[in-house]
Amino acid sequence: MTRFLPMAAVAAAIALGAPSSAVATQSLETVEPATQTAFGKRAAQLVELFATKIAFTDYFDPIFQAAVPEPQFKAISASLTAQYGQPVAVEKATSADGLSGTVLLRFEKGVATVLLDVGAAADQRVTGLRVTGFTMADDSYDKVSTEIAALPGQTGFLVAELGEAGFRPLAGSNPDRQFAVGSTIKLYILDELAAQVAAGQRKWSDVVPLSHFSFSSAATANWPADTPVTLQTLANWMISVSDNGATDTLIHLLGRAPIEARMRAAGHSDLSRNVPMLTTVEIFALKGNNFNDLRPVFIKGDDAAQRRLVESSQSRLTLANVDGVSFTAGPRFIDSLEWFASPNDIARLMVDLRARQSKTLLEAMAINNGVGPVAAADWTYLGYKGGSENGVLSMSLLGRRKSDSKWFVVTASWNNPDANIETGPLVGLVTRLLALAANDRHAAPASGTPPAARRP
């Protein structure tokens, strides 16, 4: 499947996809001269493409056009040039086979890494194009912070070095503010699952039925009910492609109360915002027009009243009653009916997740690293979870720096209750924060406030 992506943030909730296997696995070599190959010719045309001087249909294969219609491509291209300036020149094009490879494309404000695939047909049109990262000249935390603050709505971020029991902030804005974070909340579910495994209550290899289905499930959609799957499979689906059916199956299996307790143990600073811990079906349903009667009652209730309402309405809060049409117009109740966390909460959670020293947990987070191979090159480990819905975008990364084996968290959230959010700008900004963290040499030993004591 070919796609154009503003960046390689691959959380299913953000729905940005993954690189082709050819680009991801090949050993790259410089083609001399590059223009003698199909790859080289198309790479040389990238400046004209982003400057809209080449016809969309002439450059892209019909397969690509079907996956990414021209208006969508133009919108993404306009976003890139608005953020990084006009394209200037191709600095380098490398390929092992003359069809797929990497291009360094200079814009006015930086250099983009572009993964390019050209079809084998005689017309040599492009079947895949991915902008996976930007290197900015003289970039800084202050510059990125200013650009994040300029996004419409509310924003916050944190870059911090992790220690054994806490973290040291390196840069951030609004780190204590609660933001709607969407599927990023699933990291708390992963944390509780790992805790129950560590306590001997469960094993990653335990086989359980796929018991609950949900809206927007990339892995489990249309699967037969009660299909046997392992807990590790559910965790991998939940984190790597943000599958909501896997998530709801785990919530029901692990229990709301233990997950809520895990949030408290991991140091969440405003737990009531997530009590009761809603399943994805419940939150989708309550946001929709089919629940105009229950929604205001739920929003006004305290924790106990909300829990009673959810428990007494289980026969209604089902996938069959999720009104998908309600989500086509824009953000819905993101200030009052969502999952919430602050950047500092996410940092404390990352401390907790790393402290578990669970190979399976870390592998689940690393299946989809959120930023692609180029941005991940400075890290020996990079785990990721993102979340999004209309008006909500959140990205969180846990990384071990290649140069000195220090651990870092990079997290950012953007909420806009008035309009849908375009993913490209924040993905680019987070990628820049990750690059800055990879090269930061001023981090002192971490000494942030540790999370509350964890259960065994």
Short mmCIF file of C-alpha atoms in Angstrom, two decimals:
data_model
loop_
_atom_site.label_atom_id
_atom_site.label_comp_id
_atom_site.label_asym_id
_atom_site.label_seq_id
_atom_site.Cartn_x
_atom_site.Cartn_y
_atom_site.Cartn_z
CA MET A 1 0.00 0.00 0.00
CA THR A 2 1.44 3.38 -0.97
CA ARG A 3 0.79 6.59 0.93
CA PHE A 4 2.04 10.11 1.26
CA LEU A 5 2.84 10.97 4.85
CA PRO A 6 3.70 14.32 6.43
CA MET A 7 5.95 12.43 8.85
CA ALA A 8 6.35 8.84 9.92
CA ALA A 9 4.24 9.03 13.06
CA VAL A 10 2.73 5.64 12.88
CA ALA A 11 0.23 5.38 15.72
CA ALA A 12 -2.96 3.98 14.31
CA ALA A 13 -4.95 6.69 16.01
CA ILE A 14 -2.97 9.17 13.95
CA ALA A 15 -3.15 6.77 11.01
CA LEU A 16 0.09 7.64 9.29
CA GLY A 17 1.24 4.22 8.13
CA ALA A 18 4.68 2.59 7.74
CA PRO A 19 7.53 2.56 5.21
CA SER A 20 7.68 0.09 2.39
CA SER A 21 9.77 -2.96 3.17
CA ALA A 22 12.09 -2.20 0.29
CA VAL A 23 13.09 1.16 1.74
CA ALA A 24 13.13 -0.08 5.32
CA THR A 25 15.50 -2.99 4.78
CA GLN A 26 17.80 -2.18 1.88
CA SER A 27 21.42 -1.12 2.24
CA LEU A 28 21.61 2.28 0.54
CA GLU A 29 24.33 3.23 -1.92
CA THR A 30 24.76 6.42 -3.87
CA VAL A 31 23.67 6.09 -7.49
CA GLU A 32 26.13 7.64 -9.96
CA PRO A 33 24.80 9.57 -11.73
CA ALA A 34 21.41 9.47 -10.01
CA THR A 35 19.48 10.89 -12.94
CA GLN A 36 20.22 7.81 -15.03
CA THR A 37 17.78 5.74 -12.98
CA ALA A 38 14.01 5.97 -12.55
CA PHE A 39 14.59 6.79 -8.89
CA GLY A 40 17.13 9.50 -9.74
CA LYS A 41 14.88 11.14 -12.30
CA ARG A 42 11.93 11.33 -9.93
CA ALA A 43 14.14 12.44 -7.05
CA ALA A 44 15.46 15.32 -9.16
CA GLN A 45 11.87 16.48 -9.73
CA LEU A 46 10.96 16.80 -6.05
CA VAL A 47 11.65 20.54 -5.90
CA GLU A 48 9.29 21.13 -8.80
CA LEU A 49 6.74 18.75 -7.28
CA PHE A 50 6.53 20.56 -3.94
CA ALA A 51 6.55 23.89 -5.79
CA THR A 52 3.46 22.60 -7.71
CA LYS A 53 5.24 22.87 -11.06
CA ILE A 54 4.63 19.23 -11.98
CA ALA A 55 1.16 17.78 -12.54
CA PHE A 56 0.08 15.44 -9.76
CA THR A 57 -1.15 12.81 -12.23
CA ASP A 58 2.08 12.93 -14.21
CA TYR A 59 4.25 12.31 -11.15
CA PHE A 60 2.25 9.76 -9.17
CA ASP A 61 1.11 6.26 -10.13
CA PRO A 62 -2.68 5.61 -10.12
CA ILE A 63 -2.24 3.37 -7.06
CA PHE A 64 -0.82 6.32 -5.14
CA GLN A 65 -3.52 8.65 -6.48
CA ALA A 66 -6.21 6.31 -5.20
CA ALA A 67 -4.66 6.17 -1.73
CA VAL A 68 -3.93 9.91 -1.53
CA PRO A 69 -6.21 12.10 -3.67
CA GLU A 70 -4.72 15.25 -5.15
CA PRO A 71 -6.51 17.66 -2.74
CA GLN A 72 -5.10 15.77 0.22
CA PHE A 73 -1.61 15.83 -1.22
CA LYS A 74 -1.83 19.55 -1.92
CA ALA A 75 -2.99 20.22 1.64
CA ILE A 76 -0.07 18.25 3.10
CA SER A 77 2.39 19.89 0.72
CA ALA A 78 1.07 23.34 1.65
CA SER A 79 1.48 22.50 5.33
CA LEU A 80 5.10 21.47 4.80
CA THR A 81 6.01 24.60 2.87
CA ALA A 82 4.18 26.79 5.40
CA GLN A 83 6.28 25.28 8.19
CA TYR A 84 9.65 24.83 6.45
CA GLY A 85 9.58 27.29 3.54
CA GLN A 86 9.88 26.60 -0.16
CA PRO A 87 11.89 23.65 -1.53
CA VAL A 88 15.31 24.71 -2.77
CA ALA A 89 17.38 21.76 -4.00
CA VAL A 90 18.03 18.03 -3.84
CA GLU A 91 21.20 17.63 -1.79
CA LYS A 92 21.60 13.87 -2.12
CA ALA A 93 19.77 10.89 -3.61
CA THR A 94 20.74 7.35 -2.65
CA SER A 95 19.36 4.03 -3.84
CA ALA A 96 20.45 0.42 -4.02
CA ASP A 97 18.26 -0.65 -6.92
CA GLY A 98 17.39 2.49 -8.88
CA LEU A 99 13.74 2.30 -7.84
CA SER A 100 13.62 2.93 -4.08
CA GLY A 101 15.78 5.03 -1.84
CA THR A 102 16.32 8.14 0.25
CA VAL A 103 16.45 11.78 -0.82
CA LEU A 104 17.74 14.73 1.20
CA LEU A 105 15.58 17.63 0.03
CA ARG A 106 16.56 21.12 1.17
CA PHE A 107 13.82 23.58 2.09
CA GLU A 108 14.42 27.20 3.08
CA LYS A 109 14.36 26.32 6.80
CA GLY A 110 15.85 22.86 6.84
CA VAL A 111 16.54 19.57 5.10
CA ALA A 112 13.85 16.91 4.71
CA THR A 113 14.55 13.18 4.50
CA VAL A 114 12.26 11.71 1.85
CA LEU A 115 11.73 8.01 1.20
CA LEU A 116 10.81 7.53 -2.45
CA ASP A 117 9.51 4.49 -4.36
CA VAL A 118 9.19 4.43 -8.15
CA GLY A 119 7.08 1.85 -9.96
CA ALA A 120 8.56 -0.60 -12.46
CA ALA A 121 6.11 0.42 -15.21
CA ALA A 122 7.41 2.14 -18.32
CA ASP A 123 6.04 5.54 -17.26
CA GLN A 124 8.18 5.42 -14.08
CA ARG A 125 5.62 7.12 -11.90
CA VAL A 126 6.02 7.28 -8.11
CA THR A 127 4.18 4.71 -6.00
CA GLY A 128 5.34 5.85 -2.56
CA LEU A 129 6.57 9.09 -1.03
CA ARG A 130 7.27 9.71 2.65
CA VAL A 131 8.76 12.71 4.40
CA THR A 132 10.24 11.07 7.50
CA GLY A 133 12.05 13.92 9.21
CA PHE A 134 13.54 17.40 9.07
CA THR A 135 16.95 18.65 10.11
CA MET A 136 16.64 22.31 11.02
CA ALA A 137 19.51 24.77 10.85
CA ASP A 138 20.36 26.28 14.27
CA ASP A 139 17.31 24.66 15.85
CA SER A 140 16.63 25.04 19.57
CA TYR A 141 14.09 24.14 22.22
CA ASP A 142 13.06 27.79 22.35
CA LYS A 143 12.33 27.86 18.62
CA VAL A 144 10.24 24.72 18.78
CA SER A 145 8.46 25.94 21.91
CA THR A 146 7.50 29.16 20.15
CA GLU A 147 6.11 27.26 17.17
CA ILE A 148 4.16 24.86 19.38
CA ALA A 149 2.67 27.78 21.31
CA ALA A 150 1.56 29.36 18.03
CA LEU A 151 -0.66 26.41 17.10
CA PRO A 152 -4.37 27.24 17.44
CA GLY A 153 -5.95 25.95 20.65
CA GLN A 154 -4.06 24.69 23.70
CA THR A 155 -0.65 23.03 23.62
CA GLY A 156 1.91 21.61 25.99
CA PHE A 157 5.08 19.57 25.76
CA LEU A 158 7.97 18.19 27.79
CA VAL A 159 11.45 16.90 27.03
CA ALA A 160 13.04 15.26 30.04
CA GLU A 161 15.92 12.98 30.97
CA LEU A 162 14.80 9.97 32.98
CA GLY A 163 16.53 8.64 36.06
CA GLU A 164 15.93 5.57 38.17
CA ALA A 165 13.02 7.10 40.07
CA GLY A 166 12.27 10.45 38.46
CA PHE A 167 13.02 12.82 35.64
CA ARG A 168 14.79 16.09 34.95
CA PRO A 169 12.96 18.52 32.60
CA LEU A 170 15.08 19.93 29.78
CA ALA A 171 12.38 21.93 28.00
CA GLY A 172 8.64 22.28 28.14
CA SER A 173 5.53 24.42 28.24
CA ASN A 174 2.35 23.88 30.24
CA PRO A 175 3.77 20.64 31.64
CA ASP A 176 1.19 20.41 34.44
CA ARG A 177 -1.86 21.19 32.32
CA GLN A 178 -4.32 18.37 31.71
CA PHE A 179 -4.83 17.68 28.01
CA ALA A 180 -7.11 15.31 26.17
CA VAL A 181 -4.64 12.67 24.96
CA GLY A 182 -6.80 10.10 23.19
CA SER A 183 -5.18 6.71 22.81
CA THR A 184 -2.03 7.73 24.65
CA ILE A 185 -4.01 6.63 27.72
CA LYS A 186 -3.49 3.05 26.57
CA LEU A 187 0.01 3.18 28.04
CA TYR A 188 -1.59 3.00 31.49
CA ILE A 189 -3.42 -0.17 30.42
CA LEU A 190 -0.12 -1.61 29.21
CA ASP A 191 1.45 -0.67 32.53
CA GLU A 192 -1.25 -2.48 34.51
CA LEU A 193 -1.05 -5.55 32.29
CA ALA A 194 2.72 -5.69 32.82
CA ALA A 195 2.19 -5.25 36.58
CA GLN A 196 -0.22 -8.19 36.72
CA VAL A 197 2.24 -10.31 34.75
CA ALA A 198 5.06 -9.32 37.11
CA ALA A 199 2.86 -10.25 40.10
CA GLY A 200 2.26 -13.72 38.68
CA GLN A 201 -1.45 -13.13 38.10
CA ARG A 202 -1.08 -13.54 34.35
CA LYS A 203 1.39 -14.50 31.65
CA TRP A 204 1.98 -12.74 28.37
CA SER A 205 1.32 -16.09 26.69
CA ASP A 206 -2.11 -16.52 28.32
CA VAL A 207 -4.79 -17.14 25.69
CA VAL A 208 -8.04 -15.22 26.12
CA PRO A 209 -11.10 -14.68 23.90
CA LEU A 210 -11.38 -11.49 21.86
CA SER A 211 -14.40 -10.48 23.87
CA HIS A 212 -15.13 -6.86 22.96
CA PHE A 213 -15.23 -5.01 19.68
CA SER A 214 -15.03 -1.30 19.07
CA PHE A 215 -15.20 1.55 16.62
CA SER A 216 -12.03 2.24 14.56
CA SER A 217 -10.14 -1.01 15.12
CA ALA A 218 -7.36 -1.58 12.61
CA ALA A 219 -6.48 -5.13 13.68
CA THR A 220 -9.66 -6.72 15.04
CA ALA A 221 -12.34 -5.30 12.75
CA ASN A 222 -14.63 -8.08 11.51
CA TRP A 223 -12.84 -10.78 13.49
CA PRO A 224 -15.07 -13.55 14.84
CA ALA A 225 -16.19 -13.05 18.42
CA ASP A 226 -14.21 -14.99 21.02
CA THR A 227 -11.27 -15.62 18.72
CA PRO A 228 -8.48 -16.89 20.99
CA VAL A 229 -5.53 -14.51 21.22
CA THR A 230 -2.63 -14.10 23.63
CA LEU A 231 -2.29 -11.18 26.01
CA GLN A 232 0.92 -10.23 24.21
CA THR A 233 -0.96 -10.07 20.91
CA LEU A 234 -3.62 -7.83 22.44
CA ALA A 235 -0.93 -5.56 23.89
CA ASN A 236 0.92 -5.38 20.57
CA TRP A 237 -2.28 -4.49 18.72
CA MET A 238 -3.33 -1.93 21.31
CA ILE A 239 -0.03 -0.07 21.21
CA SER A 240 1.29 -0.50 17.66
CA VAL A 241 -1.94 0.13 15.72
CA SER A 242 -4.04 1.48 18.61
CA ASP A 243 -6.66 -1.21 18.08
CA ASN A 244 -9.73 -0.33 20.14
CA GLY A 245 -11.17 -3.86 20.22
CA ALA A 246 -7.95 -5.15 21.76
CA THR A 247 -8.03 -2.22 24.18
CA ASP A 248 -11.57 -2.87 25.37
CA THR A 249 -10.89 -6.59 25.73
CA LEU A 250 -7.96 -5.75 28.00
CA ILE A 251 -9.89 -3.18 30.04
CA HIS A 252 -12.63 -5.71 30.77
CA LEU A 253 -10.07 -8.41 31.53
CA LEU A 254 -7.82 -6.34 33.81
CA GLY A 255 -10.63 -4.36 35.43
CA ARG A 256 -11.36 -0.64 35.60
CA ALA A 257 -10.40 -0.31 39.25
CA PRO A 258 -6.92 -1.86 38.87
CA ILE A 259 -6.19 0.38 35.86
CA GLU A 260 -7.33 3.43 37.82
CA ALA A 261 -5.12 2.33 40.72
CA ARG A 262 -2.24 1.95 38.30
CA MET A 263 -2.72 5.55 37.14
CA ARG A 264 -2.55 6.66 40.76
CA ALA A 265 0.56 4.56 41.43
CA ALA A 266 2.23 5.94 38.31
CA GLY A 267 1.71 9.47 39.60
CA HIS A 268 -1.23 10.82 37.58
CA SER A 269 -1.91 14.26 39.05
CA ASP A 270 -5.67 14.53 38.38
CA LEU A 271 -6.99 10.98 38.46
CA SER A 272 -10.64 12.02 38.70
CA ARG A 273 -10.48 13.14 35.05
CA ASN A 274 -10.18 9.45 34.10
CA VAL A 275 -12.51 7.89 36.69
CA PRO A 276 -14.31 5.77 35.78
CA MET A 277 -11.84 4.46 33.22
CA LEU A 278 -14.05 4.38 30.14
CA THR A 279 -13.68 1.81 27.39
CA THR A 280 -13.31 3.11 23.84
CA VAL A 281 -16.86 2.01 23.00
CA GLU A 282 -18.24 3.82 26.03
CA ILE A 283 -16.48 7.06 25.22
CA PHE A 284 -17.41 6.92 21.53
CA ALA A 285 -21.02 6.15 22.42
CA LEU A 286 -21.36 8.89 25.03
CA LYS A 287 -19.97 11.47 22.62
CA GLY A 288 -22.55 10.56 19.95
CA ASN A 289 -26.04 11.82 19.28
CA ASN A 290 -27.58 8.55 20.45
CA PHE A 291 -26.67 9.55 24.01
CA ASN A 292 -27.84 13.15 24.19
CA ASP A 293 -29.87 12.15 27.25
CA LEU A 294 -27.07 10.49 29.25
CA ARG A 295 -24.13 12.65 28.23
CA PRO A 296 -24.98 15.80 30.22
CA VAL A 297 -25.81 13.68 33.27
CA PHE A 298 -22.46 11.91 32.98
CA ILE A 299 -20.47 15.11 32.52
CA LYS A 300 -22.07 16.79 35.56
CA GLY A 301 -21.69 13.78 37.86
CA ASP A 302 -18.89 13.12 40.33
CA ASP A 303 -16.77 9.98 40.07
CA ALA A 304 -19.26 7.80 41.93
CA ALA A 305 -22.25 9.06 39.95
CA GLN A 306 -20.43 8.58 36.67
CA ARG A 307 -19.48 5.04 37.62
CA ARG A 308 -23.09 4.20 38.54
CA LEU A 309 -24.35 5.64 35.24
CA VAL A 310 -21.86 3.63 33.17
CA GLU A 311 -22.51 0.40 35.06
CA SER A 312 -26.28 0.78 34.82
CA SER A 313 -26.14 1.58 31.09
CA GLN A 314 -24.05 -1.35 29.84
CA SER A 315 -26.90 -2.65 27.69
CA ARG A 316 -26.92 0.67 25.80
CA LEU A 317 -23.21 1.46 25.75
CA THR A 318 -22.42 -0.96 22.96
CA LEU A 319 -20.76 -0.79 19.57
CA ALA A 320 -24.15 -1.07 17.87
CA ASN A 321 -25.13 2.25 19.43
CA VAL A 322 -22.01 4.17 18.46
CA ASP A 323 -23.13 6.96 16.13
CA GLY A 324 -20.22 7.29 13.73
CA VAL A 325 -21.93 10.12 11.86
CA SER A 326 -21.59 12.33 14.92
CA PHE A 327 -17.81 12.43 14.49
CA THR A 328 -17.77 13.84 10.96
CA ALA A 329 -18.38 17.50 11.82
CA GLY A 330 -15.55 18.31 14.22
CA PRO A 331 -14.41 18.08 17.84
CA ARG A 332 -16.96 16.78 20.35
CA PHE A 333 -16.72 17.40 24.10
CA ILE A 334 -12.95 17.07 24.20
CA ASP A 335 -12.77 19.22 27.35
CA SER A 336 -15.15 17.05 29.35
CA LEU A 337 -15.48 13.59 27.79
CA GLU A 338 -12.07 12.18 26.97
CA TRP A 339 -8.98 10.63 28.55
CA PHE A 340 -6.65 13.17 30.15
CA ALA A 341 -3.02 13.52 31.20
CA SER A 342 -0.45 16.28 31.55
CA PRO A 343 3.03 16.17 29.99
CA ASN A 344 4.44 15.62 33.49
CA ASP A 345 1.96 12.77 34.04
CA ILE A 346 3.24 11.12 30.86
CA ALA A 347 6.84 11.54 32.00
CA ARG A 348 6.05 9.88 35.35
CA LEU A 349 4.30 7.09 33.46
CA MET A 350 7.36 6.58 31.26
CA VAL A 351 9.50 6.30 34.39
CA ASP A 352 7.14 3.60 35.62
CA LEU A 353 7.09 1.72 32.32
CA ARG A 354 10.88 1.70 32.01
CA ALA A 355 11.34 0.66 35.64
CA ARG A 356 9.39 -2.54 34.99
CA GLN A 357 12.30 -3.79 32.88
CA SER A 358 9.83 -5.82 30.85
CA LYS A 359 11.25 -6.83 27.50
CA THR A 360 7.74 -7.62 26.21
CA LEU A 361 6.38 -4.24 27.28
CA LEU A 362 9.23 -2.33 25.63
CA GLU A 363 8.94 -4.42 22.48
CA ALA A 364 5.24 -3.58 22.22
CA MET A 365 6.02 0.13 22.37
CA ALA A 366 8.80 -0.17 19.79
CA ILE A 367 6.83 -1.99 17.08
CA ASN A 368 5.73 1.38 15.78
CA ASN A 369 8.24 4.01 16.89
CA GLY A 370 6.14 6.90 15.63
CA VAL A 371 8.84 8.77 13.70
CA GLY A 372 10.35 6.28 11.26
CA PRO A 373 13.89 4.96 10.78
CA VAL A 374 15.64 8.23 9.97
CA ALA A 375 14.52 10.12 13.07
CA ALA A 376 15.15 7.00 15.17
CA ALA A 377 18.76 6.62 14.01
CA ASP A 378 20.19 8.36 17.09
CA TRP A 379 18.42 6.01 19.50
CA THR A 380 19.19 2.41 20.44
CA TYR A 381 15.60 2.11 21.66
CA LEU A 382 12.55 4.15 20.76
CA GLY A 383 9.04 3.38 21.96
CA TYR A 384 5.96 5.35 21.06
CA LYS A 385 2.27 5.86 21.63
CA GLY A 386 0.10 8.53 20.12
CA GLY A 387 -3.54 9.43 20.23
CA SER A 388 -5.92 11.51 18.17
CA GLU A 389 -9.50 12.31 17.45
CA ASN A 390 -11.19 15.41 16.12
CA GLY A 391 -9.52 18.32 17.90
CA VAL A 392 -7.03 16.11 19.76
CA LEU A 393 -3.46 15.09 18.96
CA SER A 394 -0.92 13.61 21.37
CA MET A 395 2.52 12.08 20.81
CA SER A 396 4.76 10.47 23.42
CA LEU A 397 8.14 8.80 22.97
CA LEU A 398 10.47 6.90 25.30
CA GLY A 399 14.01 6.66 24.00
CA ARG A 400 17.46 5.44 24.96
CA ARG A 401 20.08 7.66 23.39
CA LYS A 402 22.68 5.89 21.30
CA SER A 403 25.56 8.19 22.25
CA ASP A 404 25.49 7.61 26.02
CA SER A 405 22.60 5.20 26.81
CA LYS A 406 20.67 7.87 28.73
CA TRP A 407 16.87 7.62 28.68
CA PHE A 408 14.55 10.44 27.64
CA VAL A 409 10.89 11.18 27.23
CA VAL A 410 9.49 13.50 24.57
CA THR A 411 5.77 14.18 24.83
CA ALA A 412 3.46 16.80 23.35
CA SER A 413 -0.28 17.40 23.25
CA TRP A 414 -2.44 19.73 21.18
CA ASN A 415 -6.14 20.33 21.81
CA ASN A 416 -8.46 22.53 19.79
CA PRO A 417 -12.15 22.32 20.72
CA ASP A 418 -13.08 24.57 17.79
CA ALA A 419 -11.57 22.76 14.80
CA ASN A 420 -10.01 19.52 13.61
CA ILE A 421 -6.25 19.25 13.89
CA GLU A 422 -3.87 18.61 11.02
CA THR A 423 -1.26 16.10 12.11
CA GLY A 424 1.69 17.37 10.07
CA PRO A 425 2.73 20.43 12.12
CA LEU A 426 2.90 18.69 15.50
CA VAL A 427 4.55 15.59 14.06
CA GLY A 428 7.27 17.77 12.58
CA LEU A 429 7.73 19.68 15.82
CA VAL A 430 7.95 16.53 17.94
CA THR A 431 10.48 15.07 15.52
CA ARG A 432 12.57 18.21 16.00
CA LEU A 433 12.31 17.88 19.80
CA LEU A 434 13.50 14.29 19.49
CA ALA A 435 16.48 15.41 17.40
CA LEU A 436 17.34 18.10 19.96
CA ALA A 437 17.15 15.56 22.79
CA ALA A 438 19.44 13.24 20.83
CA ASN A 439 22.10 15.94 20.75
CA ASP A 440 21.51 17.64 24.12
CA ARG A 441 24.69 17.62 26.17
CA HIS A 442 23.52 19.71 29.13
CA ALA A 443 21.37 17.16 30.94
CA ALA A 444 22.37 16.69 34.57
CA PRO A 445 21.57 13.47 36.46
CA ALA A 446 17.81 13.10 36.65
CA SER A 447 16.27 14.20 39.93
CA GLY A 448 12.59 14.79 39.24
CA THR A 449 9.88 13.84 41.66
CA PRO A 450 9.49 10.04 41.57
CA PRO A 451 6.10 8.45 41.05
CA ALA A 452 4.21 7.06 44.01
CA ALA A 453 5.27 3.60 45.09
CA ARG A 454 4.20 1.01 42.58
CA ARG A 455 2.39 -2.14 43.43
CA PRO A 456 4.48 -5.29 42.91
#
